[in-house]
Structures are given as C-alpha cells and as structure tokens.
Amino acid sequence: MDKFRMMFQFLQSNQESFMNGICGIMALASAQLYSAFEFSCPCIPEYNYAYGIGLLVIPPIWFFLLGFVLNNNVSMLAEEWKRPTGKRVKDPTILRYMFVSITQRSLIAPMVWISVTLMDGKSFLCAFSVNLDIRQFGNSTLIEGMTEVEIVKLLAKIPCKNIFDQPEVISREAASRYIKCISQAFGWVFLLMMTLAAFMIRAIRPCFTQAAFLKTKYWSHYVDIERKLFDETCKEHAKTFAKVCIQQYFESISGDMHSFHKHRSSKDDSDDDDDDKKKSDEDKLLGIRDQDNMNKVLWNWHRCKPPLALRKEQPDGESHEGLIPNGDVHGVSEGPNGYPNRHAPDLPKREWAVYYSKV
C-alpha cells in the first residue's frame, strides 16, 4: 500500500507523466471493454445501421469527454479563459496550446476504440449488411423470385448466425468475410491518418514556429505551476490559521492554568521552543489573521492577478534616496566638498609610521 501511495504521489507531482499514464490506462480500458462487450446485432433492417454506427461512434465520444473530465488542466484552462484581465493580459496562444494539449491526450482512448472496432468488423457488418449486393454472393435463380422486402430482411440477418435460415439463397460466410475485409481496410487507413496527423502536430509544427512554440509552452507551464503553488500556499495558510485559532481558543478557556504555568516555568527551555513555534506560525500566516482579509486576498487574486514583472529587492541598508544631486534638496544643505551634510562620505585617511633609531 505504501509503494502504491508513493507511486501515486510521484505521478501527481509530475503532471505530464500522470496524464500520460491516465491516457494509457484509458486506452487499455477501451480495448478491454470492447473485448468484454457482448455484441448483439438486432438483425432488423430498421435498427441494424443505427446499432452498428452507434457502437462505432458513441463510446469514442464518451471516452473523449471522460479524458477531459480526468484532466486537471481543464479547470485551469476554463479559469484562465474566463478570468478578468486585470493587470495581466490574457494570451490566446497559451489558451490554444493548453486546449490542443488536452485534446491530444483525450483522443487516445477514442482512437483505440475506433481502431479495435474497425479491425474486428462486427459493427461494420451489422451496419452495412443491408447495402450488400446480394447477386454477388447469392443464387440468382432463387433471388429472382423474392421481393425487395424479403431481400432486405435476408441481408439484415447476415450478422446473426443463429437466426440465418436461408443458406441456399446466399453464402453468409462469403458475405461476412467481404464486409469485414472492407472494415479492416478502413481501420488501417484510419490508423495511418491518425499517425500522420500526430506526426504533423508533434514534429513539424515546432520546426516552423519554434520561438512561438517555446513561448507558449513556457507560459502554459508557468500558469500550471503558479496555480499549484497558490493552492499549496493557501493550504499551508489554512492549516496554520486553524492551528493558531484552536490554540487561542484553548488558551482563552484555560487562561488561569496557562498563566500559572507561564509564571511557574518562565525560565524553562521550553519557552524558547514555544517562541520559535509562534514565530514560525506568524511567518506562515503572512500577516493575514482575519476572515475578511483572507476573503479580500482571494477575491483580489481572482479579479486582478499581479503583473508578470518582478521587483528587484534592494539589500538592507541600501537606498537610492541618499543619492541627492548638487544643491539644497528638501532642506538639506550642501557641504564644502559638494556632498550633502547628512550624507557626507567617510574619506579614506592616510596612516604614517615613524621609526626612530638610537644610533
């Protein structure tokens, strides 16, 4: 259980590996689900086409939507798309890159399902058996005496081996092989087209727009990492806020006992540890100690995110205010050497050493 938890934490920390693992699991699940699925064609002319095409189209749509649901970047994409502009301009290329990346991963399982379905050929046989030319596989003398309705009903029974009751009119085995062969051909063509499309997207596109590709990739990673760090900071603040709130509650309830122990062991070493813990808790609170202030911080983060321009922090003791030009500025007079009196620099002093000889 511990190994499984460690593996899950590793995949969760690495978003790309986690999503690739999810897509692989969904692809295997789609193939396993199809093999476990009991195919039952209705063998009725009015329902064969709907059943066969529905089996080919509806499960891929479900897998595609499931890929969007399981992808954590969907909520981040929607949040970035709908957020107010504020001090940070929204870049459509980043949103487009994120959407394309999510779509690519979500298309893996539907592609596997469609490929497996076409290679198997059962749904294709059920959908298009009615459109088969019966004269290529049947006895022409017996077919001439049948009406169009009877011919259609006979063709609709080709996918159903148990209820096909006229083998002397048409060779069911030959007709099934013919339709399954066409289905497998469509399956290989579909795989070839999807492979070429993936190659074009993954390989050729960065070669033509490498600078734009790197820019969009960088800022999409930034948006993901910023959201994770913000969530971690909020969780840490909420944990510290709850801890301090509970401690203050118990201290207020047992104030007499707390003051007694505080006077009795004021010189104990544990007081230093308590002070250090309080300081660390104060640092984690980041100066926000009220519910209203925290709500304002969260609202401001949503409404007006900070601009992507970092300030350069000055070392302690250094300030540009001391660099005052020549002249009297804000009541500060100029010294004899051209410097303000309050900022007169310490000029270097020369030291002289004198030696006396007794000779």
Coordinates of C-alpha atoms in Angstrom, one line a residue:
M1 CA 0.0 0.0 0.0
D2 CA 2.9 2.4 0.8
K3 CA 4.5 1.7 -2.5
F4 CA 1.3 2.4 -4.3
R5 CA 0.9 5.7 -2.4
M6 CA 4.5 6.7 -3.3
M7 CA 3.9 5.9 -6.9
F8 CA 0.7 7.9 -6.9
Q9 CA 2.4 10.9 -5.3
F10 CA 5.2 10.8 -7.9
L11 CA 2.7 10.7 -10.7
Q12 CA 0.7 13.5 -9.1
S13 CA 3.8 15.7 -8.7
N14 CA 4.7 15.2 -12.4
Q15 CA 1.6 16.3 -14.2
E16 CA 2.7 15.2 -17.7
S17 CA 3.7 11.7 -16.6
F18 CA 0.4 11.4 -14.6
M19 CA -1.7 12.4 -17.6
N20 CA 0.2 10.1 -20.0
G21 CA -0.4 7.3 -17.5
I22 CA -4.1 8.1 -17.3
C23 CA -4.3 8.2 -21.2
G24 CA -2.6 4.8 -21.4
I25 CA -4.9 3.3 -18.8
M26 CA -7.9 4.6 -20.6
A27 CA -6.7 3.2 -23.9
L28 CA -6.2 -0.2 -22.4
A29 CA -9.6 0.1 -20.7
S30 CA -11.3 0.8 -24.0
A31 CA -9.7 -2.2 -25.7
Q32 CA -10.6 -4.4 -22.7
L33 CA -14.1 -3.1 -22.6
Y34 CA -14.6 -3.9 -26.2
S35 CA -13.3 -7.5 -25.8
A36 CA -15.7 -7.9 -22.8
F37 CA -18.6 -6.4 -24.6
E38 CA -21.2 -8.8 -25.9
F39 CA -22.0 -7.7 -29.4
S40 CA -25.7 -8.4 -30.3
C41 CA -26.8 -7.1 -33.6
P42 CA -30.7 -6.7 -33.7
C43 CA -30.7 -8.2 -37.3
I44 CA -33.7 -5.9 -38.2
P45 CA -33.4 -3.7 -41.2
E46 CA -34.6 -0.6 -39.4
Y47 CA -32.2 -0.9 -36.5
N48 CA -29.0 -2.5 -37.9
Y49 CA -27.5 0.7 -39.2
A50 CA -28.2 2.7 -36.0
Y51 CA -26.8 0.0 -33.8
G52 CA -23.6 -0.6 -35.8
I53 CA -22.8 3.1 -36.2
G54 CA -23.8 3.9 -32.7
L55 CA -21.4 1.3 -31.4
L56 CA -18.7 2.9 -33.5
V57 CA -19.3 6.5 -32.6
I58 CA -20.9 6.8 -29.1
P59 CA -18.3 5.0 -27.0
P60 CA -15.5 7.2 -28.5
I61 CA -17.4 10.3 -27.7
W62 CA -17.8 9.1 -24.1
F63 CA -14.1 8.3 -23.8
F64 CA -13.2 11.7 -25.3
L65 CA -15.4 13.5 -22.7
L66 CA -14.0 11.3 -19.9
G67 CA -10.5 12.3 -20.9
F68 CA -11.5 15.9 -20.4
V69 CA -13.1 15.2 -17.1
L70 CA -10.0 13.3 -15.8
N71 CA -7.6 16.0 -16.9
N72 CA -6.8 18.5 -14.2
N73 CA -5.8 21.2 -16.7
V74 CA -9.4 21.6 -17.9
S75 CA -10.4 23.7 -14.9
M76 CA -7.2 25.7 -15.2
L77 CA -8.0 26.4 -18.9
A78 CA -11.5 27.5 -18.1
E79 CA -10.3 29.7 -15.2
E80 CA -7.6 31.3 -17.4
W81 CA -10.2 31.9 -20.2
K82 CA -12.9 33.4 -18.0
R83 CA -10.8 35.4 -15.5
P84 CA -10.9 39.2 -15.7
T85 CA -7.9 40.8 -17.4
G86 CA -6.8 43.0 -14.5
K87 CA -3.1 43.7 -14.6
R88 CA -2.3 40.6 -16.6
V89 CA -3.1 40.3 -20.3
K90 CA -4.6 37.0 -21.5
D91 CA -2.7 35.4 -24.3
P92 CA -4.9 33.4 -26.8
T93 CA -1.9 31.4 -27.9
I94 CA -1.4 30.0 -24.4
L95 CA -5.1 29.0 -24.2
R96 CA -4.9 27.4 -27.6
Y97 CA -1.8 25.4 -26.7
M98 CA -3.4 24.2 -23.5
F99 CA -6.6 23.2 -25.3
V100 CA -4.6 21.3 -28.0
S101 CA -2.6 19.5 -25.4
I102 CA -5.7 18.4 -23.5
T103 CA -7.4 17.4 -26.8
Q104 CA -4.4 15.3 -27.9
R105 CA -4.4 13.3 -24.7
S106 CA -8.2 12.8 -24.7
L107 CA -8.2 11.5 -28.3
I108 CA -6.0 8.4 -27.5
A109 CA -8.7 6.2 -26.0
P110 CA -11.3 7.1 -28.7
M111 CA -8.8 6.3 -31.4
V112 CA -8.0 2.9 -29.8
W113 CA -11.8 2.1 -29.6
I114 CA -12.4 3.0 -33.2
S115 CA -9.4 1.1 -34.4
V116 CA -10.3 -2.1 -32.5
T117 CA -13.9 -1.8 -33.6
L118 CA -13.0 -1.5 -37.3
M119 CA -10.4 -4.3 -37.1
D120 CA -13.0 -6.6 -35.5
G121 CA -15.6 -5.7 -38.2
K122 CA -18.7 -6.8 -36.3
S123 CA -20.3 -3.3 -36.0
F124 CA -19.4 -2.6 -39.6
L125 CA -21.0 -5.8 -40.7
C126 CA -24.2 -5.0 -38.7
A127 CA -24.4 -1.5 -40.1
F128 CA -23.8 -2.2 -43.8
S129 CA -25.0 -5.7 -44.4
V130 CA -28.3 -4.4 -45.8
N131 CA -26.4 -2.4 -48.5
L132 CA -24.7 -5.6 -49.8
D133 CA -25.2 -6.6 -53.5
I134 CA -26.9 -10.0 -53.0
R135 CA -26.3 -11.0 -56.6
Q136 CA -22.6 -11.3 -56.0
F137 CA -22.9 -13.9 -53.2
G138 CA -26.4 -15.5 -53.8
N139 CA -28.2 -17.9 -56.1
S140 CA -29.6 -15.7 -58.9
T141 CA -32.4 -18.1 -59.7
L142 CA -33.7 -18.1 -56.1
I143 CA -33.2 -14.3 -55.7
E144 CA -35.4 -13.5 -58.7
G145 CA -38.4 -15.0 -57.0
M146 CA -38.0 -12.8 -53.9
T147 CA -39.4 -9.3 -53.3
E148 CA -37.3 -6.3 -52.2
V149 CA -38.6 -6.5 -48.7
E150 CA -37.7 -10.2 -48.4
I151 CA -34.2 -9.5 -49.7
V152 CA -33.6 -6.7 -47.2
K153 CA -34.8 -8.9 -44.3
L154 CA -32.5 -11.7 -45.5
L155 CA -29.5 -9.3 -45.7
A156 CA -30.2 -8.0 -42.3
K157 CA -29.9 -11.5 -40.8
I158 CA -26.3 -12.0 -42.1
P159 CA -24.6 -10.8 -38.9
C160 CA -26.8 -13.2 -36.9
K161 CA -25.5 -16.7 -37.3
N162 CA -28.2 -18.3 -35.2
I163 CA -31.2 -16.9 -36.9
F164 CA -29.9 -17.0 -40.5
D165 CA -32.3 -19.6 -42.1
Q166 CA -31.7 -19.4 -45.9
P167 CA -28.1 -20.6 -46.6
E168 CA -29.2 -21.8 -50.0
V169 CA -30.0 -18.3 -51.2
I170 CA -26.8 -16.5 -50.2
S171 CA -23.5 -17.6 -48.8
R172 CA -23.4 -15.9 -45.4
E173 CA -19.7 -16.8 -44.8
A174 CA -18.6 -15.1 -48.0
A175 CA -20.7 -12.0 -47.4
S176 CA -19.4 -11.7 -43.8
R177 CA -15.8 -12.0 -44.9
Y178 CA -16.2 -9.4 -47.7
I179 CA -17.7 -6.8 -45.3
K180 CA -15.1 -7.5 -42.6
C181 CA -12.3 -7.1 -45.1
I182 CA -13.6 -3.7 -46.0
S183 CA -13.9 -2.8 -42.3
Q184 CA -10.3 -3.8 -41.7
A185 CA -9.2 -1.7 -44.6
F186 CA -10.9 1.3 -43.2
G187 CA -9.3 0.5 -39.8
W188 CA -5.8 0.5 -41.3
V189 CA -6.5 3.7 -43.2
F190 CA -7.8 5.3 -40.0
L191 CA -4.6 4.3 -38.1
L192 CA -2.4 5.7 -40.9
M193 CA -4.3 9.0 -41.0
M194 CA -4.1 9.4 -37.2
T195 CA -0.4 8.6 -37.1
L196 CA 0.4 11.1 -39.9
A197 CA -1.7 13.8 -38.1
A198 CA 0.1 13.1 -34.8
F199 CA 3.5 13.3 -36.6
M200 CA 2.5 16.6 -38.2
I201 CA 1.4 18.1 -34.9
R202 CA 4.3 16.8 -32.8
A203 CA 7.2 17.1 -35.2
I204 CA 6.6 19.6 -38.0
R205 CA 4.8 22.4 -36.1
P206 CA 7.7 23.3 -33.7
C207 CA 10.1 23.4 -36.6
F208 CA 8.2 26.3 -38.3
T209 CA 7.3 28.3 -35.2
Q210 CA 9.9 27.3 -32.7
A211 CA 10.0 30.7 -30.9
A212 CA 6.3 30.9 -30.6
F213 CA 6.1 27.2 -29.6
L214 CA 8.7 27.7 -26.8
K215 CA 6.9 30.8 -25.6
T216 CA 3.5 29.2 -25.3
K217 CA 4.9 26.1 -23.8
Y218 CA 6.8 28.1 -21.1
W219 CA 3.9 30.3 -20.1
S220 CA 1.5 27.3 -20.1
H221 CA 3.8 25.6 -17.6
Y222 CA 4.0 28.8 -15.6
V223 CA 0.2 29.0 -15.3
D224 CA 0.1 25.4 -14.1
I225 CA 3.0 25.9 -11.6
E226 CA 1.5 29.2 -10.3
R227 CA -1.8 27.6 -9.6
K228 CA -0.2 24.7 -7.8
L229 CA 2.0 27.0 -5.6
F230 CA -1.0 29.2 -4.9
D231 CA -3.0 26.2 -3.8
E232 CA -0.2 24.9 -1.6
T233 CA 0.2 28.4 0.0
C234 CA -3.5 28.5 0.7
K235 CA -3.4 25.1 2.2
E236 CA -0.5 25.9 4.4
H237 CA -2.1 29.2 5.5
A238 CA -5.4 27.5 6.3
K239 CA -3.6 24.8 8.3
T240 CA -1.6 27.4 10.3
F241 CA -4.8 29.6 10.7
A242 CA -6.7 26.6 12.1
K243 CA -3.8 25.7 14.4
V244 CA -3.5 29.2 15.8
C245 CA -7.3 29.6 16.1
I246 CA -7.5 26.3 18.1
Q247 CA -4.6 27.2 20.3
Q248 CA -6.1 30.6 21.1
Y249 CA -9.4 29.0 21.9
F250 CA -8.0 26.6 24.4
E251 CA -5.8 29.3 25.9
S252 CA -8.9 31.5 26.4
I253 CA -10.8 28.7 28.0
S254 CA -7.9 27.7 30.3
G255 CA -6.4 31.1 30.8
D256 CA -5.8 30.7 34.5
M257 CA -3.9 27.4 34.1
H258 CA -1.9 28.9 31.2
S259 CA -0.9 32.0 33.3
F260 CA 0.0 29.8 36.2
H261 CA 2.3 27.6 34.2
K262 CA 3.8 30.6 32.5
H263 CA 4.8 32.2 35.8
R264 CA 6.0 29.0 37.3
S265 CA 8.2 28.0 34.4
S266 CA 9.2 31.3 32.9
K267 CA 12.8 30.3 32.7
D268 CA 12.3 26.9 31.2
D269 CA 13.9 25.9 28.0
S270 CA 10.5 25.0 26.5
D271 CA 9.6 28.7 26.4
D272 CA 12.2 29.3 23.7
D273 CA 10.7 26.4 21.7
D274 CA 7.3 27.9 22.1
D275 CA 8.5 31.3 20.9
D276 CA 10.2 29.8 17.9
K277 CA 6.9 27.9 17.0
K278 CA 4.9 31.1 17.4
K279 CA 7.3 33.0 15.1
S280 CA 7.1 30.2 12.5
D281 CA 3.3 30.3 12.7
E282 CA 3.4 34.1 12.3
D283 CA 5.5 33.8 9.2
K284 CA 3.2 31.2 7.7
L285 CA 0.2 33.4 8.3
L286 CA 1.8 36.1 6.1
G287 CA 0.2 38.9 8.1
I288 CA -3.4 37.7 7.3
R289 CA -5.2 37.0 10.6
D290 CA -8.8 37.8 9.7
Q291 CA -11.5 36.1 7.7
D292 CA -12.5 39.3 5.9
N293 CA -8.9 40.0 4.9
M294 CA -8.4 36.5 3.6
N295 CA -11.6 36.8 1.6
K296 CA -10.3 40.0 0.1
V297 CA -7.0 38.4 -0.8
L298 CA -8.8 35.5 -2.6
W299 CA -11.1 37.9 -4.4
N300 CA -8.3 40.2 -5.5
W301 CA -6.3 37.2 -6.7
H302 CA -9.3 36.2 -8.9
R303 CA -10.2 39.7 -10.1
C304 CA -6.7 41.2 -10.5
K305 CA -3.7 38.9 -10.6
P306 CA -0.3 40.6 -10.2
P307 CA 1.5 41.6 -13.4
L308 CA 4.3 39.3 -14.7
A309 CA 7.1 41.8 -13.8
L310 CA 9.1 41.1 -10.7
R311 CA 10.5 43.8 -8.5
K312 CA 14.2 43.7 -7.7
E313 CA 14.6 43.7 -3.9
Q314 CA 17.3 46.1 -2.5
P315 CA 19.7 44.8 0.2
D316 CA 19.2 46.1 3.7
G317 CA 20.8 49.5 4.3
E318 CA 21.0 50.5 0.7
S319 CA 18.6 53.1 -0.7
H320 CA 18.6 55.4 -3.7
E321 CA 17.3 58.2 -1.7
G322 CA 20.8 59.1 -0.4
L323 CA 21.9 59.9 -3.9
I324 CA 20.9 63.6 -3.9
P325 CA 22.2 65.8 -6.7
N326 CA 24.1 69.0 -6.1
G327 CA 22.2 71.8 -4.4
D328 CA 19.8 72.1 -1.5
V329 CA 17.2 69.4 -1.8
H330 CA 14.4 69.2 0.8
G331 CA 16.2 71.5 3.2
V332 CA 19.5 69.6 3.1
S333 CA 22.4 72.0 2.6
E334 CA 25.4 71.2 0.5
G335 CA 28.7 70.6 2.3
P336 CA 32.1 72.1 1.3
N337 CA 33.0 69.1 -0.8
G338 CA 29.8 69.0 -2.9
Y339 CA 28.1 66.3 -0.8
P340 CA 25.0 66.9 1.4
N341 CA 25.9 67.3 5.1
R342 CA 23.8 64.4 6.3
H343 CA 25.4 62.1 3.8
A344 CA 29.0 63.2 3.9
P345 CA 31.1 60.2 2.9
D346 CA 33.9 58.9 5.0
L347 CA 37.0 59.9 3.1
P348 CA 40.0 57.5 3.4
K349 CA 42.7 58.6 5.8
R350 CA 46.4 58.1 5.3
E351 CA 48.4 56.5 8.1
W352 CA 52.0 57.4 8.7
A353 CA 54.6 55.2 10.5
V354 CA 57.7 56.9 12.1
Y355 CA 60.7 54.9 13.1
Y356 CA 63.4 56.3 15.5
S357 CA 66.9 54.9 15.6
K358 CA 69.1 55.0 18.6
V359 CA 72.3 55.0 16.6

